[in-house]
Coordinates of C-alpha atoms in Angstrom, one line a residue:
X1 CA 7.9 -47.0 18.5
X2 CA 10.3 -48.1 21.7
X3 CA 9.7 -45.9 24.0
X4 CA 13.0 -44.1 26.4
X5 CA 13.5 -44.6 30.1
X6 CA 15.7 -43.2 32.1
X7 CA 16.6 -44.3 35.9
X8 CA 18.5 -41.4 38.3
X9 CA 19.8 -43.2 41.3
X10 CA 22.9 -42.9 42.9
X11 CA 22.6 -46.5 44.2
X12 CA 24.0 -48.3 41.5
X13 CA 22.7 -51.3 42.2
X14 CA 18.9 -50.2 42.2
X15 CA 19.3 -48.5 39.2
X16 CA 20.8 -51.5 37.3
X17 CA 17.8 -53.5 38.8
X18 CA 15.2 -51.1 37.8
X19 CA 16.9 -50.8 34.4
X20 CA 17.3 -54.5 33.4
X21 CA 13.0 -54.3 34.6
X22 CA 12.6 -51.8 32.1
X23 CA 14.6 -53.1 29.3
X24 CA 12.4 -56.5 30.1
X25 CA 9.4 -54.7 29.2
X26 CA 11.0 -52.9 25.8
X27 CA 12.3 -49.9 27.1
X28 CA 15.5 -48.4 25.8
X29 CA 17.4 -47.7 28.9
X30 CA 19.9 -45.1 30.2
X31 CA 20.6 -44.8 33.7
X32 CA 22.4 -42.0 35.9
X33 CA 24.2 -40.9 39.1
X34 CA 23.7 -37.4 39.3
X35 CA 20.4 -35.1 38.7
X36 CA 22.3 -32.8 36.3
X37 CA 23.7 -35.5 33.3
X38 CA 20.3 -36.4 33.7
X39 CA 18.8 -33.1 33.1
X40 CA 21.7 -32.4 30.4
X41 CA 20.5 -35.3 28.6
X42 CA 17.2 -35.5 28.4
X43 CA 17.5 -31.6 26.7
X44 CA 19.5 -33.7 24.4
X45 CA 17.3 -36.4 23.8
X46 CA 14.1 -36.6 25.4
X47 CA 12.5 -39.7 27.4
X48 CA 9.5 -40.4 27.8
X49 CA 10.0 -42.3 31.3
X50 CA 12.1 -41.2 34.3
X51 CA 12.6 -43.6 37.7
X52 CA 13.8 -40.1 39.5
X53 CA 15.5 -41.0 43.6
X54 CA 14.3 -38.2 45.7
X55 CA 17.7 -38.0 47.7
X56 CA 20.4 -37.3 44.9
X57 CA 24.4 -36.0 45.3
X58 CA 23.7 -32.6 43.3
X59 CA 19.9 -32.1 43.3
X60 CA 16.6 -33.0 44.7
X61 CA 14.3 -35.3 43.3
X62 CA 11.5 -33.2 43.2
X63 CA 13.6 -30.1 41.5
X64 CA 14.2 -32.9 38.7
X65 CA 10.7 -34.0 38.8
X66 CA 9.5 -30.2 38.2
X67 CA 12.0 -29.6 35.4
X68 CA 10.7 -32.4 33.4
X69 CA 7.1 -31.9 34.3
X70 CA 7.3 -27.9 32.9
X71 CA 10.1 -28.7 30.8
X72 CA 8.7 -31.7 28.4
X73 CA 5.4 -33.5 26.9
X74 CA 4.4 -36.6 27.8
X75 CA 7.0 -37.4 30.2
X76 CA 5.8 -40.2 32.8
X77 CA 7.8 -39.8 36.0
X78 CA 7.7 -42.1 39.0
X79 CA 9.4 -40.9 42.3
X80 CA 11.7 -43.4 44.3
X81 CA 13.3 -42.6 47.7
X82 CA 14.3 -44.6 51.1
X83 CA 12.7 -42.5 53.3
X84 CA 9.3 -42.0 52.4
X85 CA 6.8 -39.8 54.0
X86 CA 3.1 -39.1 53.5
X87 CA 4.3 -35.8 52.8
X88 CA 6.7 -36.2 50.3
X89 CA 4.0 -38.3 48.8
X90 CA 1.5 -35.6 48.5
X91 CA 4.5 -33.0 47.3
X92 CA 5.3 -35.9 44.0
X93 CA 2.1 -36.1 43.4
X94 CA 1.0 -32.4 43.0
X95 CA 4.2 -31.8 40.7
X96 CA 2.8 -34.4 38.2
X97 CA 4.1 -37.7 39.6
X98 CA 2.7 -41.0 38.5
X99 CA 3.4 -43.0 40.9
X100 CA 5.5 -43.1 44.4
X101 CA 7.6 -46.2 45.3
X102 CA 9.2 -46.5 48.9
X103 CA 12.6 -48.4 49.1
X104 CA 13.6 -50.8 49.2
X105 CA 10.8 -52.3 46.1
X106 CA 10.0 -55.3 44.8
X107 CA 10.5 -55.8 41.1
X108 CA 7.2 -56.9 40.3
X109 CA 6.3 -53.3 42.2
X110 CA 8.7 -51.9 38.9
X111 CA 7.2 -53.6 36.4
X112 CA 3.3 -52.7 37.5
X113 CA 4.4 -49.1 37.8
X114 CA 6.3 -49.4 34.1
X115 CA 3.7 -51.3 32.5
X116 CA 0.7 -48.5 33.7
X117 CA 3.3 -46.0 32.5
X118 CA 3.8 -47.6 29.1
X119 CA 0.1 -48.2 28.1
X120 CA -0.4 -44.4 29.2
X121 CA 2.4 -43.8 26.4
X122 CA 1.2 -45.9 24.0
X123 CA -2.3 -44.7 24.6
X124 CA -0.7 -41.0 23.6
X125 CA 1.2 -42.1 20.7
X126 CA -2.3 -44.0 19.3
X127 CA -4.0 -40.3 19.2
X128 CA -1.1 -38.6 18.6
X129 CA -1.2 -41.0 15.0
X130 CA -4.7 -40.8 15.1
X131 CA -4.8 -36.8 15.4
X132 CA -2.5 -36.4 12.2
X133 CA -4.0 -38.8 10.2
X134 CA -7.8 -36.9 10.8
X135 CA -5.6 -33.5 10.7
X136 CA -4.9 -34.6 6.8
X137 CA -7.1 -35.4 5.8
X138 CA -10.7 -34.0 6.8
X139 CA -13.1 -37.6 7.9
X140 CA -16.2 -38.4 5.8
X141 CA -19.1 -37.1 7.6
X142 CA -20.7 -40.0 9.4
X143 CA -18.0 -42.7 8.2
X144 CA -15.9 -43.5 11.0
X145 CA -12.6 -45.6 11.1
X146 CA -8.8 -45.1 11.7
X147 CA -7.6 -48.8 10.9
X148 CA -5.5 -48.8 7.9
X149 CA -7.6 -51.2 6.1
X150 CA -11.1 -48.1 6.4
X151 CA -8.1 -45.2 5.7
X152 CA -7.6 -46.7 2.2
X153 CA -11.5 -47.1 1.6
X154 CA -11.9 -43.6 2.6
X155 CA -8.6 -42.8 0.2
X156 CA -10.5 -44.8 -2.6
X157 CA -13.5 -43.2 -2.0
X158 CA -11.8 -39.5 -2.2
X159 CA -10.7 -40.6 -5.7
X160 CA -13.3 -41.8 -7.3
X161 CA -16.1 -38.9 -5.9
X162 CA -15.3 -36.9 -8.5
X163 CA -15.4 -38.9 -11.8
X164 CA -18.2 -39.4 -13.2
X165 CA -18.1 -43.3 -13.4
X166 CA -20.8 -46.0 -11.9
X167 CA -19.4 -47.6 -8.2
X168 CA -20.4 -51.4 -6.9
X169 CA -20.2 -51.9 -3.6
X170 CA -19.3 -55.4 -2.1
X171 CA -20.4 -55.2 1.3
X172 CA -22.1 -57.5 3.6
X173 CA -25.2 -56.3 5.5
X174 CA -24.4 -53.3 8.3
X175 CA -20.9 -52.5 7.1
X176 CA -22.0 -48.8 5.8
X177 CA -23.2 -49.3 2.3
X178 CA -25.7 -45.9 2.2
X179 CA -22.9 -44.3 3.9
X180 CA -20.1 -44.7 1.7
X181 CA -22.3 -43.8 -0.8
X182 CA -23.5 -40.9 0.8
X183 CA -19.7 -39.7 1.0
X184 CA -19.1 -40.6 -2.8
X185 CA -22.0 -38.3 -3.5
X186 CA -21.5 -35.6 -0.7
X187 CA -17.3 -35.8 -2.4
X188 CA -18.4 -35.2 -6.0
X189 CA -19.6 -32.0 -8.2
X190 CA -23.3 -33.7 -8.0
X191 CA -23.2 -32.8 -4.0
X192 CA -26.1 -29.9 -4.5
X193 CA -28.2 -32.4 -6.0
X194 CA -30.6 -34.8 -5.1
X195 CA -29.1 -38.6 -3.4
X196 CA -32.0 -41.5 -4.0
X197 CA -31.7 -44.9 -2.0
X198 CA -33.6 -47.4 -3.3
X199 CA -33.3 -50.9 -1.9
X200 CA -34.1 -53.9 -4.5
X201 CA -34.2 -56.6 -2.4
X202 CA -37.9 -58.6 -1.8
X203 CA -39.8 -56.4 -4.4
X204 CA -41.5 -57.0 -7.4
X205 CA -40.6 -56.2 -10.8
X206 CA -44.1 -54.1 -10.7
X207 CA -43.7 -52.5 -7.4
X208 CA -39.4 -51.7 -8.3
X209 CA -40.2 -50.2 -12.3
X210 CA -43.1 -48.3 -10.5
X211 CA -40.7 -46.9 -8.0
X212 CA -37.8 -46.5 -10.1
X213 CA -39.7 -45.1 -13.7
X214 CA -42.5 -43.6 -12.2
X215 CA -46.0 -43.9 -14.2
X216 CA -48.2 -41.7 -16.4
X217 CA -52.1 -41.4 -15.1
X218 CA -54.1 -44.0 -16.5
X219 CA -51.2 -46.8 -16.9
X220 CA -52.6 -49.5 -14.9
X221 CA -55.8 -49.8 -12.6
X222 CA -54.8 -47.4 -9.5
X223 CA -53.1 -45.2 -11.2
X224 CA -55.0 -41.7 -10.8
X225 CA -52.3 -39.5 -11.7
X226 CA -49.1 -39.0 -13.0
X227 CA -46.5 -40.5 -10.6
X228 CA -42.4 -39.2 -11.1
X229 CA -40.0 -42.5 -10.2
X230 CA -36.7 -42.0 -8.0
X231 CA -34.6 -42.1 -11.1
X232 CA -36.0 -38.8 -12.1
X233 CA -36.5 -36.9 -9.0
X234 CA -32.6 -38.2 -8.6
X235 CA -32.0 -36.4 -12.1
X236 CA -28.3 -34.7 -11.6
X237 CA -27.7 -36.1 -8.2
X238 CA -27.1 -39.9 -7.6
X239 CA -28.9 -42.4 -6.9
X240 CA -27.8 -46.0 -4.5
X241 CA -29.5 -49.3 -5.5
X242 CA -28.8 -51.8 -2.7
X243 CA -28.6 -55.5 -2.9
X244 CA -28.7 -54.9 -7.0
X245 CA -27.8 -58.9 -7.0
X246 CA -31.4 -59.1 -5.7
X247 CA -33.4 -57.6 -8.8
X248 CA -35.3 -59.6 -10.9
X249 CA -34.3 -60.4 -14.5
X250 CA -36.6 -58.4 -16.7
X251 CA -35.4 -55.4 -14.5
X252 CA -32.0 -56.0 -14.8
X253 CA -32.5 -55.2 -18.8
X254 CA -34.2 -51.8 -17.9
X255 CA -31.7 -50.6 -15.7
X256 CA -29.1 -51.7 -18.3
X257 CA -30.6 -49.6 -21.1
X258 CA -31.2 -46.6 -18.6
X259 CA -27.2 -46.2 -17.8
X260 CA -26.9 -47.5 -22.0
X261 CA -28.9 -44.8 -23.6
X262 CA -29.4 -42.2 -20.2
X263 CA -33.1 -42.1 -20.7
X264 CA -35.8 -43.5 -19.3
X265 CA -40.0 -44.2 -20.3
X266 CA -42.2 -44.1 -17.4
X267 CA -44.7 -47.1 -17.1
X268 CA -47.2 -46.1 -19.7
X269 CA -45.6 -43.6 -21.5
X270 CA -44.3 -43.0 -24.8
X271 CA -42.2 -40.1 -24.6
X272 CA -38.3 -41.0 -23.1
X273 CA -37.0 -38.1 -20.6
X274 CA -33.6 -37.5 -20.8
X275 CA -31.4 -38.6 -17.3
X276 CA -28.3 -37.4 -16.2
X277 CA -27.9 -39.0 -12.7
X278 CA -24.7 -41.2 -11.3
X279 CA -25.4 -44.7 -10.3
X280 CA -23.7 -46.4 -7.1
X281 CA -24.8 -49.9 -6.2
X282 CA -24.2 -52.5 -3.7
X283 CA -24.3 -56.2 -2.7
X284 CA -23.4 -58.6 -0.7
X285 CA -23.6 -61.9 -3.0
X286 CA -21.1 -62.7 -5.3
X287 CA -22.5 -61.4 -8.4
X288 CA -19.8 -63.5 -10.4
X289 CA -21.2 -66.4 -8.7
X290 CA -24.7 -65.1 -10.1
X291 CA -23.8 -64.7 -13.6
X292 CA -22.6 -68.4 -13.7
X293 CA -25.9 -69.3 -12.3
X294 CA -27.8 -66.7 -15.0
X295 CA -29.2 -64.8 -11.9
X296 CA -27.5 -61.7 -12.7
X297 CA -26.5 -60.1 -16.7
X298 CA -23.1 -60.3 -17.8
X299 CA -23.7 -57.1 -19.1
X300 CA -24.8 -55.1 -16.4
X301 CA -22.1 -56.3 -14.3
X302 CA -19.3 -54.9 -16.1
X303 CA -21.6 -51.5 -16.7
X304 CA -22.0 -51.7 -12.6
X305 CA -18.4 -52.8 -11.8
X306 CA -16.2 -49.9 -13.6
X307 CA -14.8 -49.4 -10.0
X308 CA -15.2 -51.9 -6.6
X309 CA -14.7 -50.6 -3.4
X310 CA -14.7 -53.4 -0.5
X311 CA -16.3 -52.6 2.9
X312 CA -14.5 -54.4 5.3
X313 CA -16.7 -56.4 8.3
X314 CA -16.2 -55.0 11.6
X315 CA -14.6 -58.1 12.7
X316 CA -11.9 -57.5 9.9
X317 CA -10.9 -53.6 11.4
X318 CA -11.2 -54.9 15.0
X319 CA -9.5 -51.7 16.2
X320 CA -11.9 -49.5 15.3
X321 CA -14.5 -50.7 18.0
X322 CA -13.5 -48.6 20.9
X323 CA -13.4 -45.3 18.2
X324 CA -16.6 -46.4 16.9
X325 CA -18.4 -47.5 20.5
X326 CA -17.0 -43.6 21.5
X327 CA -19.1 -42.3 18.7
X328 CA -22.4 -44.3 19.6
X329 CA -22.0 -43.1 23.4
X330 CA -22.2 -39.5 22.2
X331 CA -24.6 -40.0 19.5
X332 CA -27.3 -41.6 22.4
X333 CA -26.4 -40.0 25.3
X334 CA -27.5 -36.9 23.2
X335 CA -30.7 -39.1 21.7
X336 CA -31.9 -40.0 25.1
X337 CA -31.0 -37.5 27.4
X338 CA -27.8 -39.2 29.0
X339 CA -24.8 -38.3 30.8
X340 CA -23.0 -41.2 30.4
X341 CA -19.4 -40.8 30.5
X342 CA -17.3 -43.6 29.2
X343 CA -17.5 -47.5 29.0
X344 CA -15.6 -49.7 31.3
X345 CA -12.2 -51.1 30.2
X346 CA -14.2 -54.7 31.1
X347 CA -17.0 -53.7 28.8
X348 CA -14.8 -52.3 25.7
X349 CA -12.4 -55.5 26.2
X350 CA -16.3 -58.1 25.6
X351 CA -17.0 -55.6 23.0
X352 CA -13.8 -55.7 21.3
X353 CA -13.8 -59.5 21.0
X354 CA -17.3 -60.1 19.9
X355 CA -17.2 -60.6 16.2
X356 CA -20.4 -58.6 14.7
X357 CA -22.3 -60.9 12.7
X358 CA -24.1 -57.6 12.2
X359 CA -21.6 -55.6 11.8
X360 CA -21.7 -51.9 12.8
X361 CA -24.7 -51.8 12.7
X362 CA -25.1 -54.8 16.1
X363 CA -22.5 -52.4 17.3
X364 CA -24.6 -49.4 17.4
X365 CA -27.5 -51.5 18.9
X366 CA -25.7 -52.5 21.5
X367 CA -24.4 -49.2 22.2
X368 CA -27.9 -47.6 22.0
X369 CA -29.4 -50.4 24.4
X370 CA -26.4 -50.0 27.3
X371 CA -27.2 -46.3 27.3
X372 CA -30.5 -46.8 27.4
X373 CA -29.4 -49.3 30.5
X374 CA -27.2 -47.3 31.9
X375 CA -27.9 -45.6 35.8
X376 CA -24.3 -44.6 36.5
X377 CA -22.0 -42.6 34.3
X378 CA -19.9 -45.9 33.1
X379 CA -21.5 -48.6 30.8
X380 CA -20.0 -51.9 32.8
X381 CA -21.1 -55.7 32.0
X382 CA -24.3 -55.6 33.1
X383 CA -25.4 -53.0 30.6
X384 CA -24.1 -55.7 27.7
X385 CA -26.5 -58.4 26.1
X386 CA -25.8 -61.5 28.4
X387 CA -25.5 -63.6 25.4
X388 CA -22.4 -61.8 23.9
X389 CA -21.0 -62.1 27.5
X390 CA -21.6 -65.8 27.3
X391 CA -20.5 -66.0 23.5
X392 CA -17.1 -64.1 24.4
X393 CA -16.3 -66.3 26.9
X394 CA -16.6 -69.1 25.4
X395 CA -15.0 -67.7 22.2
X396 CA -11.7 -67.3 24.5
X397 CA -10.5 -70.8 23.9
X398 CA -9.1 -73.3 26.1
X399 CA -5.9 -75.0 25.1
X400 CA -5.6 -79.0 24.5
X401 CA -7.9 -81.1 26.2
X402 CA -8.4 -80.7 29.7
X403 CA -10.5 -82.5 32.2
X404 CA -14.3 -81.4 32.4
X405 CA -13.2 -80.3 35.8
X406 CA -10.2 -78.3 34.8
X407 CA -12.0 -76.5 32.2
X408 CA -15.1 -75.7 34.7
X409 CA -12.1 -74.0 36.7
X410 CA -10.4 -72.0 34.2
X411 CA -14.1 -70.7 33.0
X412 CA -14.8 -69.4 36.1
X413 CA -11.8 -68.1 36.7
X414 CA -12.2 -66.3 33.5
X415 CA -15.9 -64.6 34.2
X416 CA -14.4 -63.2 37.5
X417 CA -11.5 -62.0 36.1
X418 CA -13.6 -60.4 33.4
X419 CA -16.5 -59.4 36.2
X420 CA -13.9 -58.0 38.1
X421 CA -14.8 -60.2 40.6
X422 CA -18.0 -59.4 41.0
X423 CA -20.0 -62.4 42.4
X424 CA -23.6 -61.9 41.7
X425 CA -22.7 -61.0 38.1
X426 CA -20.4 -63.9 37.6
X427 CA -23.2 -66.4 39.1
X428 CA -26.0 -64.7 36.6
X429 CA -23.1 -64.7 33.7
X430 CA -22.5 -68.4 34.4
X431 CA -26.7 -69.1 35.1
X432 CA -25.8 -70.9 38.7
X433 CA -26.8 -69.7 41.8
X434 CA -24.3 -67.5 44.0
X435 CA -24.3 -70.0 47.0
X436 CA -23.3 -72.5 43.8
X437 CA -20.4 -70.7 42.5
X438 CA -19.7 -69.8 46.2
X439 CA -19.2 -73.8 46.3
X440 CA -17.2 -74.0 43.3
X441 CA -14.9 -71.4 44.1
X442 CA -14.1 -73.5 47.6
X443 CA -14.1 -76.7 45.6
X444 CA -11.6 -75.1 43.1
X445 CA -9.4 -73.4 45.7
X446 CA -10.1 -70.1 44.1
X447 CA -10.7 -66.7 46.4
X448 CA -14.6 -67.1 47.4
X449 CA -14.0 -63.9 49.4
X450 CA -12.8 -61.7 47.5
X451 CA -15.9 -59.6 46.3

C-alpha cells in the first residue's frame, strides 16, 4: 500500500522541500497553502501523513492538527513552525502530535520524522491485515501463524478435517506435527472422541504391537492381565503416529491390514475387534526415498498419503517469529509468575534472523529461558543464548574480501550497533575484555565514549 502525505505550508519553498523528502521515501504527495483546501481535501480523500505549519494565512496549526486528530484514524501529524516555543511544544503534543520540528530544519530532520511515521503506518496496516484475516476465519487453537505460506496450511487443514480420509504429514522435527493433528481432529465430526499420539521412532516391534494392539492375559511372560492398545482406546477418535518412516518392517504389514480390513487382534488373541478410528501420520524422511531403499511398503504409503499437508520450517515463514515470540511471552510470563512486558526491538531483530534448526520448538525454549532470565519488564540481549548472538552475527555477511583488519572493524561495529552500544555486552558478545575493545574502538577510530 503507498501510503498519503500531505504538507500545509505557506512557504512554498519548504513545502516543495519537505515534499520531494517524502516522495523520496514512497509517499504520494500533495502539498498546500491554506489550512482550509487542506481540510477540504483530506474529507475528500484521506492521508495518512500531514507536515501541518503552525502559522498559516486562514487557520492555526493546531485548529488543523485537532480536526484531523478527532476527525480521522490513523492520521500521523508532525507540527512545523518558525517560532517555536516550549509551549507550543507541549500544546502539539497533547492534541496528538508526533513530532515537533523548529524552522528552519534539516532534511535529514524530515526524513527521521517521516521514516518513524511510516513504520508506525505500516505497523497499523500489518494488524489491520492481520485482524481481518483472524476475524475470518476463527485460528486453530494452539496453531499460530499469519504468513501466507501457515494461512494455506491452516486453509488445507479446514478442508480435509471433515473427510474421513488418512493424512501424512511431512514435517521436520519442532514444526507442529501433534498440533496440526490435534486441529484436524479438534475440526472433524470425531472431535468428542478420543485423539491417541503414539510416537514410532526407537521402539521395538514388541514394545510398538504391545502399545498399539494391546494383549490378552497370559500372551507372553509379564503379561498378568488383559492390556487394551492405543488403537482401541482411540476407537472413534484419531489416532497420530509420528515418525511412521521409523517403524520396523513386520509392523508396517500390521498397520497396513488394520486401515485394510478396520480390525485389529490383540497380541494373543484370537477374536478381531472391530475399529473405526481415523489415522494421521507424520515424518520427516522422505518416505519415497525409503521405499527405493525397501525401508518403507509401497503399499502403506499410498494407504498413508491419500492427502500431504507440508509444515513449513520456521526459517521458511520468517515473519511469523515476532507473532509467535508474543505468544511464548504470554504463555511463560503466566507459567512462571512474570510481568514481562515486551522484547526489545534489538532482541526480536537476533531472533528474527536466527534460523531454528529446531524450529518452533528452539523458539519456544528460548522464549521460556529469557523469561525465566528476565529482571526488568523487557527481554534485551542479555536474556538471549550468547551463542545465537554470536551465530547471528556472523550469519550477517560481509561483502568481497576485505582485509582481516577491515572485517575486525565492521564486526564490531556491528555488535554495538546491535548492543546498542552497550560496552560491557559488546566485550562479553565478542569474548575480549572491555579495556580490549576499548583499544580497538581507538585503534579503529570508532566512538569509544559513547556508552
Amino acid at each position: 500500500m503507498r501510503f498519503r502525505a500531505a504538507v500545509i505550508d505557506d512557504e512554498a519553498q519548504a513545502a516543495k522541500m519537505v515534499g520531494r523528502a517524502l516522495e523520496k521515501l514512497g509517499f504520494e504527495v500533495e502539498t498546500f497553502g491554506l489550512g482550509h483546501n487542506f481540510l477540504a481535501r483530506m474529507a475528500e480523500r484521506p492521508f495518512q501523513l500531514a507536515f501541518i505549519d503552525l502559522k498559516l494565512p486562514d487557520m492555526d496549526g493546531i485548529e488543523i492538527l485537532e480536526a484531523v486528530k478527532t476527525g480521522f484514524e490513523n492520521v500521523e501529524a508532525v507540527i512545523i513552525t518558525g517560532h517555536g516555543s516550549i509551549a507550543s511544544a507541549v500544546e502539539a503534543t497533547a492534541k496528538g502530535a508526533a513530532n515537533y520540528i523548529v524552522k528552519p530544519f534539516r532534511l535529514q530532520e524530515i526524513r527521521a520524522v517521516a521514516r518513524e511515521a511510516l513504520e508506525k503506518l505500516e505497523l497499523r496496516e500489518e494488524n489491520r491485515r492481520l485482524k481481518e484475516a483472524l476475524d475470518e476465519v476463527p485460528p486453530l487453537k494452539d496453531f499460530l501463524g499469519a504468513s501466507q505460506v501457515m494461512l494455506d496450511v491452516f486453509a488445507m487443514i479446514r478442508k480435509v478435517a471433515p473427510v474421513n480420509c488418512t493424512v501424512l504429514l511431512q514435517a521436520d522435527t519442532g514444526t507442529g506435527k501433534e498440533r496440526a493433528a490435534k486441529a484436524i481432529h479438534d475440526l472433524s465430526p470425531r472431535k468428542s472422541k478420543t485423539f491417541v499420539s503414539f510416537n514410532c521412532g526407537g521402539f521395538t516391534e514388541e514394545l510398538i504391537s504391545s502399545e498399539l494392539f494391546g494383549h490378552e492375559k497370559g500372551a507372553f511372560t509379564g503379561a498378568t492381565a488383559t492390556k487394551i492398545g492405543l488403537l482401541e482406546s482411540a476407537n472413534g477418535g484419531t489416532v497420530f503416529l509420528d515418525e511412521i518412516g521409523e517403524m520396523p518392517l513386520n509392523m508396517q504389514v500390521k498397520l497396513l491390514h488394520v486401515i485394510q480390513d478396520r480390525r485389529i487382534l490383540r497380541v494373543g488373541g484370537t477374536q478381531p475387534i472391530d475399529l473405526d478410528i481415523r489415522i494421521i501420520a507424520a515424518t520427516n524422511r522422505d518416505l519415497q526415498e525409503a521405499m527405493a531403499a525397501g525401508q518403507f511398503r509401497e503399499d502403506l504409503f499410498y494407504r498413508l498419503n491419500v492427502v500431504r499437508i507440508y509444515l513449513p520450517t520456521l526459517a521458511e515463514r520468517r515473519e511469523d517469529i515476532p507473532l509467535l515470540a508474543d505468544h511464548f511471552l504470554a504463555t511463560f510470563n503466566a507459567r512462571f509468575g512474570k510481568a514481562v512486558a515486551s522484547i526489545s526491538p534489538q532482541a526480536m531483530e537476533v531472533l528474527t534472523q536466527y534460523n531454528y534448526p529446531g524450529n518452533v520448538r528452539e523458539l519456544e525454549n528460548i522464549i521460556q529461558r529469557a523469561v525465566a532470565l528476565a529482571d526488568g519488564e523487557i527481554i534485551g540481549l542479555r536474556e538471549l543464548p550468547p551463542d545465537l548472538l554470536n551465530l547471528t552475527f556472523s550469519n550477517l555477511g560481509t561483502p568481497g574480501l576485505l582485509p582481516l583488519e577491515e572485517v575486525e572493524k565492521r564486526h564490531i561495529q556491528r555488535v554495538l550497533e546491535a548492543t546498542g552500544h552497550n560496552k560491557g555486552l559488546a566485550s562479553s558478545i565478542l569474548g575480549i575484555p572491555r579495556t580490549t575493545l576499548w583499544r580497538r574502538l581507538k585503534k579503529f577510530g570508532l566512538d569509544a565514549d559513547e556508552d
